[in-house]
Short mmCIF file of C-alpha atoms in Angstrom, two decimals:
data_model
loop_
_atom_site.label_atom_id
_atom_site.label_comp_id
_atom_site.label_asym_id
_atom_site.label_seq_id
_atom_site.Cartn_x
_atom_site.Cartn_y
_atom_site.Cartn_z
CA MET A 307 0.01 0.00 0.00
CA ALA A 308 1.40 3.39 -0.97
CA GLN A 309 2.37 5.75 1.85
CA SER A 310 0.89 9.23 1.83
CA ALA A 311 3.06 12.30 1.32
CA THR A 312 2.35 13.62 4.80
CA ASP A 313 3.60 10.43 6.43
CA ILE A 314 6.99 10.47 4.69
CA GLY A 315 9.65 11.56 7.15
CA ALA A 316 7.26 11.83 10.09
CA PRO A 317 8.50 10.37 13.36
CA ALA A 318 6.87 7.29 14.76
CA ALA A 319 3.87 8.13 16.93
CA ALA A 320 3.33 6.64 20.38
CA ASP A 321 0.13 6.28 22.37
CA ALA A 322 0.02 8.74 25.27
CA ALA A 323 -1.87 6.24 27.41
CA SER A 324 0.97 3.74 27.26
CA ALA A 325 3.78 6.23 27.93
CA THR A 326 6.10 5.39 30.83
CA SER A 327 7.81 8.80 30.86
CA TRP A 328 6.61 12.14 29.61
CA VAL A 329 10.21 13.45 29.24
CA ASP A 330 12.46 12.32 26.40
CA TRP A 331 15.85 12.86 28.04
CA SER A 332 17.75 11.90 24.92
CA ALA A 333 16.18 14.79 23.02
CA VAL A 334 16.74 17.15 25.94
CA ILE A 335 20.44 16.23 26.31
CA ALA A 336 20.97 16.50 22.57
CA GLY A 337 19.48 19.99 22.48
CA ALA A 338 21.45 21.05 25.56
CA VAL A 339 24.74 19.81 24.11
CA ILE A 340 24.09 21.63 20.84
CA ALA A 341 23.14 24.83 22.68
CA SER A 342 26.26 24.73 24.89
CA ALA A 343 28.60 24.01 21.99
CA LEU A 344 27.04 26.72 19.81
CA SER A 345 27.23 29.22 22.66
CA PHE A 346 30.91 28.44 23.23
CA VAL A 347 31.71 28.88 19.52
CA LEU A 348 29.80 32.16 19.25
CA LEU A 349 31.30 33.50 22.48
CA THR A 350 34.82 32.67 21.27
CA PHE A 351 34.14 34.33 17.93
CA GLY A 352 32.75 37.44 19.60
CA THR A 353 35.71 37.66 21.94
CA ALA A 354 38.12 37.56 18.99
CA ILE A 355 36.15 40.29 17.18
CA GLY A 356 36.10 42.41 20.33
CA LEU A 357 39.84 42.11 20.87
CA SER A 358 40.46 43.04 17.25
CA ALA A 359 38.49 46.26 17.78
CA THR A 360 40.62 47.39 20.72
CA SER A 361 44.06 48.99 20.71
CA PRO A 362 46.44 50.31 23.41
CA TRP A 363 47.49 53.18 21.16
CA PRO A 364 45.76 56.55 21.63
CA GLY A 365 43.18 57.32 18.94
CA SER A 366 43.09 53.75 17.70
CA GLY A 367 40.29 51.23 18.12
CA LEU A 368 36.72 51.80 19.16
CA PRO A 369 35.77 53.78 22.30
CA ALA A 370 35.35 51.79 25.45
CA TRP A 371 31.63 52.50 25.75
CA ILE A 372 30.98 51.19 22.22
CA ILE A 373 32.96 48.01 22.94
CA GLY A 374 31.09 47.53 26.20
CA SER A 375 27.69 47.98 24.52
CA LEU A 376 28.58 45.58 21.71
CA ALA A 377 29.83 43.05 24.26
CA VAL A 378 26.57 43.17 26.18
CA PHE A 379 24.58 42.81 22.98
CA TRP A 380 26.68 39.87 21.77
CA LEU A 381 26.53 38.07 25.13
CA MET A 382 22.76 38.24 25.06
CA ALA A 383 22.43 37.45 21.33
CA GLN A 384 24.68 34.39 21.34
CA GLN A 385 23.01 32.92 24.39
CA ILE A 386 19.49 33.44 22.99
CA GLY A 387 20.48 32.11 19.58
CA ALA A 388 22.12 29.03 21.05
CA PHE A 389 19.06 28.09 23.12
CA LEU A 390 16.82 28.73 20.14
CA ALA A 391 18.76 26.07 18.26
CA GLY A 392 18.85 23.66 21.22
CA GLY A 393 15.15 24.03 21.96
CA TYR A 394 14.23 23.43 18.34
CA VAL A 395 16.30 20.26 18.22
CA ALA A 396 14.67 18.94 21.39
CA GLY A 397 11.16 19.67 20.13
CA ARG A 398 11.90 18.16 16.70
CA MET A 399 13.49 14.98 18.10
CA ARG A 400 10.87 14.28 20.79
CA PRO A 401 8.55 11.42 19.85
CA ARG A 402 5.09 12.37 18.65
CA TRP A 403 2.34 11.34 21.06
CA THR A 404 -1.15 10.53 19.98
CA GLY A 405 -4.33 11.04 21.98
CA LEU A 406 -3.36 14.48 23.32
CA ARG A 407 -4.93 17.87 22.73
CA THR A 408 -3.02 20.41 20.71
CA ASP A 409 -2.44 22.77 23.64
CA GLU A 410 -1.16 19.86 25.78
CA THR A 411 1.25 18.80 23.01
CA GLU A 412 2.55 22.35 22.72
CA PHE A 413 3.05 22.59 26.45
CA ARG A 414 5.01 19.36 26.66
CA ASP A 415 7.15 20.39 23.65
CA GLY A 416 7.82 23.73 25.31
CA LEU A 417 8.65 22.00 28.57
CA HIS A 418 11.34 20.06 26.76
CA GLY A 419 12.75 23.39 25.60
CA GLY A 420 12.80 24.57 29.19
CA LEU A 421 14.67 21.44 30.22
CA VAL A 422 17.18 22.13 27.44
CA TRP A 423 17.73 25.54 29.00
CA GLY A 424 18.26 24.09 32.49
CA VAL A 425 20.59 21.31 31.39
CA GLY A 426 22.46 23.71 29.12
CA MET A 427 23.07 26.05 32.05
CA VAL A 428 24.52 23.18 34.08
CA ILE A 429 26.74 22.07 31.17
CA GLY A 430 27.90 25.64 30.57
CA ALA A 431 28.80 26.09 34.24
CA ALA A 432 30.69 22.80 34.29
CA LEU A 433 32.60 23.69 31.09
CA ALA A 434 33.46 27.12 32.50
CA LEU A 435 34.83 25.57 35.71
CA ALA A 436 36.78 22.91 33.81
CA ALA A 437 38.24 25.44 31.39
CA GLY A 438 39.16 27.79 34.21
CA GLY A 439 40.89 24.99 36.11
CA ALA A 440 42.83 23.88 33.04
CA LEU A 441 43.94 27.39 32.25
CA ALA A 442 44.96 27.94 35.86
CA ARG A 443 47.08 24.78 35.88
CA THR A 444 48.78 25.26 32.54
CA GLY A 445 49.43 28.96 32.79
CA ALA A 446 49.84 29.51 36.53
CA ASP A 447 53.13 31.45 36.28
CA LEU A 448 52.06 33.65 33.40
CA VAL A 449 48.70 34.43 34.96
CA THR A 450 50.26 35.26 38.28
CA LYS A 451 52.80 37.63 36.79
CA SER A 452 50.28 39.30 34.52
CA ALA A 453 47.72 39.66 37.30
CA ALA A 454 50.31 41.15 39.64
CA SER A 455 51.38 43.60 36.94
CA LEU A 456 47.84 44.63 36.12
CA ALA A 457 46.84 44.92 39.73
CA SER A 458 49.78 47.22 40.51
CA THR A 459 48.80 49.53 37.65
CA ALA A 460 45.01 49.37 37.59
CA ASP A 461 43.87 48.88 41.21
CA PRO A 462 42.06 52.11 42.24
CA MET A 463 43.16 51.65 45.85
CA GLU A 464 46.83 51.38 44.85
CA LEU A 465 46.44 54.43 42.57
CA ALA A 466 44.96 56.41 45.46
CA VAL A 467 47.88 55.45 47.73
CA ASP A 468 50.34 56.40 45.00
CA ALA A 469 48.69 59.78 44.68
CA MET A 470 48.92 60.39 48.43
CA LEU A 471 52.57 59.39 48.67
CA ARG A 472 53.79 61.18 45.53
CA PRO A 473 56.69 63.49 46.56
CA GLY A 474 56.56 67.16 45.64
CA ALA A 475 56.36 70.63 47.06
CA GLY A 476 52.98 71.57 48.44
CA GLY A 477 51.06 74.62 47.48
CA GLY A 478 50.02 75.48 50.99
CA GLN A 479 51.72 77.79 53.47
CA GLY A 480 54.37 76.44 55.72
CA ARG A 481 57.77 74.97 55.35
CA THR A 482 58.05 71.64 53.51
CA GLN A 483 59.93 69.00 55.44
CA PRO A 484 62.25 66.64 53.64
CA PRO A 485 60.49 63.31 53.03
CA ALA A 486 61.39 60.31 55.10
CA GLN A 487 62.45 57.02 53.60
CA PRO A 488 60.15 55.62 50.89
CA ALA A 489 57.03 53.86 52.15
CA GLY A 490 57.45 50.14 52.39
CA ALA A 491 54.89 47.47 51.60
CA ASP A 492 53.62 47.35 55.18
CA VAL A 493 53.03 51.11 55.27
CA ARG A 494 51.23 51.05 51.93
CA ALA A 495 49.09 48.18 53.13
CA GLU A 496 48.16 50.17 56.25
CA LEU A 497 47.17 53.20 54.19
CA SER A 498 45.14 50.99 51.84
CA ARG A 499 43.28 49.49 54.80
CA LEU A 500 42.44 52.94 56.12
CA LEU A 501 41.08 54.01 52.74
CA ALA A 502 39.10 50.80 52.42
CA SER A 503 37.57 51.26 55.89
CA SER A 504 36.28 54.66 54.85
CA ILE A 505 34.33 52.96 52.03
CA ALA A 506 33.05 50.03 54.07
CA THR A 507 32.17 51.75 57.34
CA GLY A 508 31.75 55.42 56.40
CA PRO A 509 33.93 58.46 57.07
CA LEU A 510 37.17 58.01 58.97
CA SER A 511 37.16 58.77 62.64
CA ALA A 512 38.97 61.88 63.76
CA GLN A 513 41.76 59.79 65.27
CA ASN A 514 42.35 57.74 62.13
CA ARG A 515 42.18 60.82 59.88
CA SER A 516 44.67 62.68 62.07
CA TYR A 517 47.01 59.68 61.99
CA LEU A 518 46.66 59.41 58.25
CA VAL A 519 47.49 63.11 57.80
CA GLN A 520 50.59 62.77 59.95
CA ARG A 521 51.80 59.69 58.09
CA VAL A 522 51.33 61.25 54.65
CA SER A 523 53.05 64.44 55.80
CA GLN A 524 56.01 62.49 57.15
CA LEU A 525 56.36 60.28 54.09
CA THR A 526 56.02 63.06 51.53
CA GLY A 527 57.52 66.04 53.34
CA LEU A 528 54.38 68.08 52.67
CA PRO A 529 52.73 70.40 55.15
CA GLN A 530 49.74 68.95 56.93
CA GLN A 531 47.40 71.26 54.97
CA ASP A 532 48.55 69.79 51.67
CA ALA A 533 48.56 66.27 53.10
CA GLU A 534 44.97 66.83 54.18
CA ALA A 535 44.04 67.89 50.65
CA ARG A 536 45.69 64.82 49.17
CA ILE A 537 43.88 62.53 51.56
CA THR A 538 40.54 64.12 50.74
CA GLU A 539 41.14 63.63 47.01
CA ALA A 540 42.26 60.05 47.56
CA LEU A 541 39.15 59.27 49.56
CA ASN A 542 36.96 60.81 46.90
CA ALA A 543 38.77 58.85 44.16
CA THR A 544 38.29 55.53 45.97
CA ARG A 545 34.62 56.26 46.57
CA ARG A 546 34.14 57.11 42.90
CA ALA A 547 35.87 53.90 41.88
CA ALA A 548 33.77 51.84 44.33
CA ASP A 549 30.55 53.46 43.08
CA LYS A 550 31.54 52.76 39.46
CA ALA A 551 32.25 49.12 40.32
CA ARG A 552 28.91 48.87 42.14
CA ARG A 553 26.98 50.28 39.20
CA GLY A 554 28.80 47.95 36.82
CA ALA A 555 27.96 44.93 38.98
CA VAL A 556 24.31 45.96 39.17
CA LEU A 557 24.12 46.40 35.39
CA ALA A 558 25.86 43.07 34.80
CA GLY A 559 23.43 41.34 37.16
CA PHE A 560 20.35 42.79 35.44
CA VAL A 561 21.70 42.00 31.96
CA THR A 562 22.53 38.44 32.96
CA ALA A 563 19.13 37.87 34.52
CA ALA A 564 17.32 39.34 31.54
CA SER A 565 19.40 37.27 29.16
CA LEU A 566 18.64 34.08 31.06
CA VAL A 567 14.91 34.76 31.15
CA ILE A 568 14.80 35.62 27.41
CA SER A 569 16.85 32.50 26.67
CA LEU A 570 14.34 30.37 28.57
CA ALA A 571 11.45 31.88 26.59
CA ALA A 572 13.38 31.39 23.33
CA ALA A 573 14.10 27.73 24.09
CA TRP A 574 10.46 27.15 25.02
CA TRP A 575 9.17 28.82 21.80
CA ALA A 576 11.70 27.04 19.59
CA ALA A 577 10.77 23.65 21.05
CA VAL A 578 7.09 24.32 20.31
CA LYS A 579 8.01 25.25 16.71
CA GLY A 580 10.13 22.13 16.45
CA GLY A 581 7.19 20.02 17.63
CA GLU A 582 4.90 21.62 15.07
CA HIS A 583 7.39 20.83 12.30
CA ARG A 584 7.72 17.28 13.65
CA ASP A 585 3.97 16.68 13.59
CA SER A 586 3.51 18.18 10.13
CA ALA A 587 6.57 16.34 8.78
CA THR A 588 8.13 19.58 7.63
CA PRO A 589 11.45 18.79 5.89
CA ALA A 590 14.44 19.74 8.01
CA ARG A 591 16.61 21.81 5.72
CA PHE A 592 19.07 24.61 6.29
CA PRO A 593 17.96 27.88 4.66
CA LEU A 594 21.12 28.02 2.56
CA GLY A 595 21.49 24.29 2.03
CA PHE A 596 21.58 22.63 -1.36
CA ARG A 597 18.36 20.97 -2.33
CA ARG A 598 17.95 18.10 -4.73
CA ARG A 599 15.83 18.77 -7.70
CA PRO A 600 13.03 16.29 -8.28
CA VAL A 601 13.63 13.73 -11.01
CA VAL A 602 11.28 14.35 -13.91
CA GLY A 603 10.30 11.23 -15.77
CA THR A 604 10.61 11.13 -19.53
#
């Protein structure tokens, strides 16, 4: 007996009443693996493009705010696109059940997309931890040296301490005393702790501020009036840096949460579409793939 055109390529149907499990984990895992792999590839590609758009030379490369905006957009786009693909694969590969209403079928297809999202998040976290551990083991020396170098030049707290201890004649009245010996690591650590306490617990106490003024005056040879001005500027600089870091962390948290929620919705929707294509036996073709022309009989 000839098979109808709509049955060609359609997955085998199963009776819902005889089902032992409503979740097809093979389809879920397949979609999650595809989503994780695609996300990794797109993230690597975006990182390479972003690095190519930056430059340490003045006037070269894109401005930092443009690079940051593009990075946020790409992080969201690649994650959403990856879970779209993974959700579609899970919905398309899930067996077709008979005896269910259309809305129930769509819900169960979408639920498989949600499971792809959840499993994909677990796989992504595991891959990130594994990659981070491997990089830490293979490049421990290089990372340590680079991190120490960057920390010494880019840490706002260290920059504030450098500004306080920079030698030079003060602009205030009074006689400048010759500076004492250069501040050692223990002295710099003490000054850093005092600055950090002003951010964590509020303004410095009168005793701590007086001690800080005396130490800066002794180490730089500046009058106490100029030392007081330097300390005030250093405190303001550290507060500005802390506020900037706080706002950046808040923005990153909101962007990450929004991206995850949109990715969940995308995986759910894609799984429903995959289920519709499965039930209607829609041919699975890439948009730019080569298609065979039908053979015309003579």
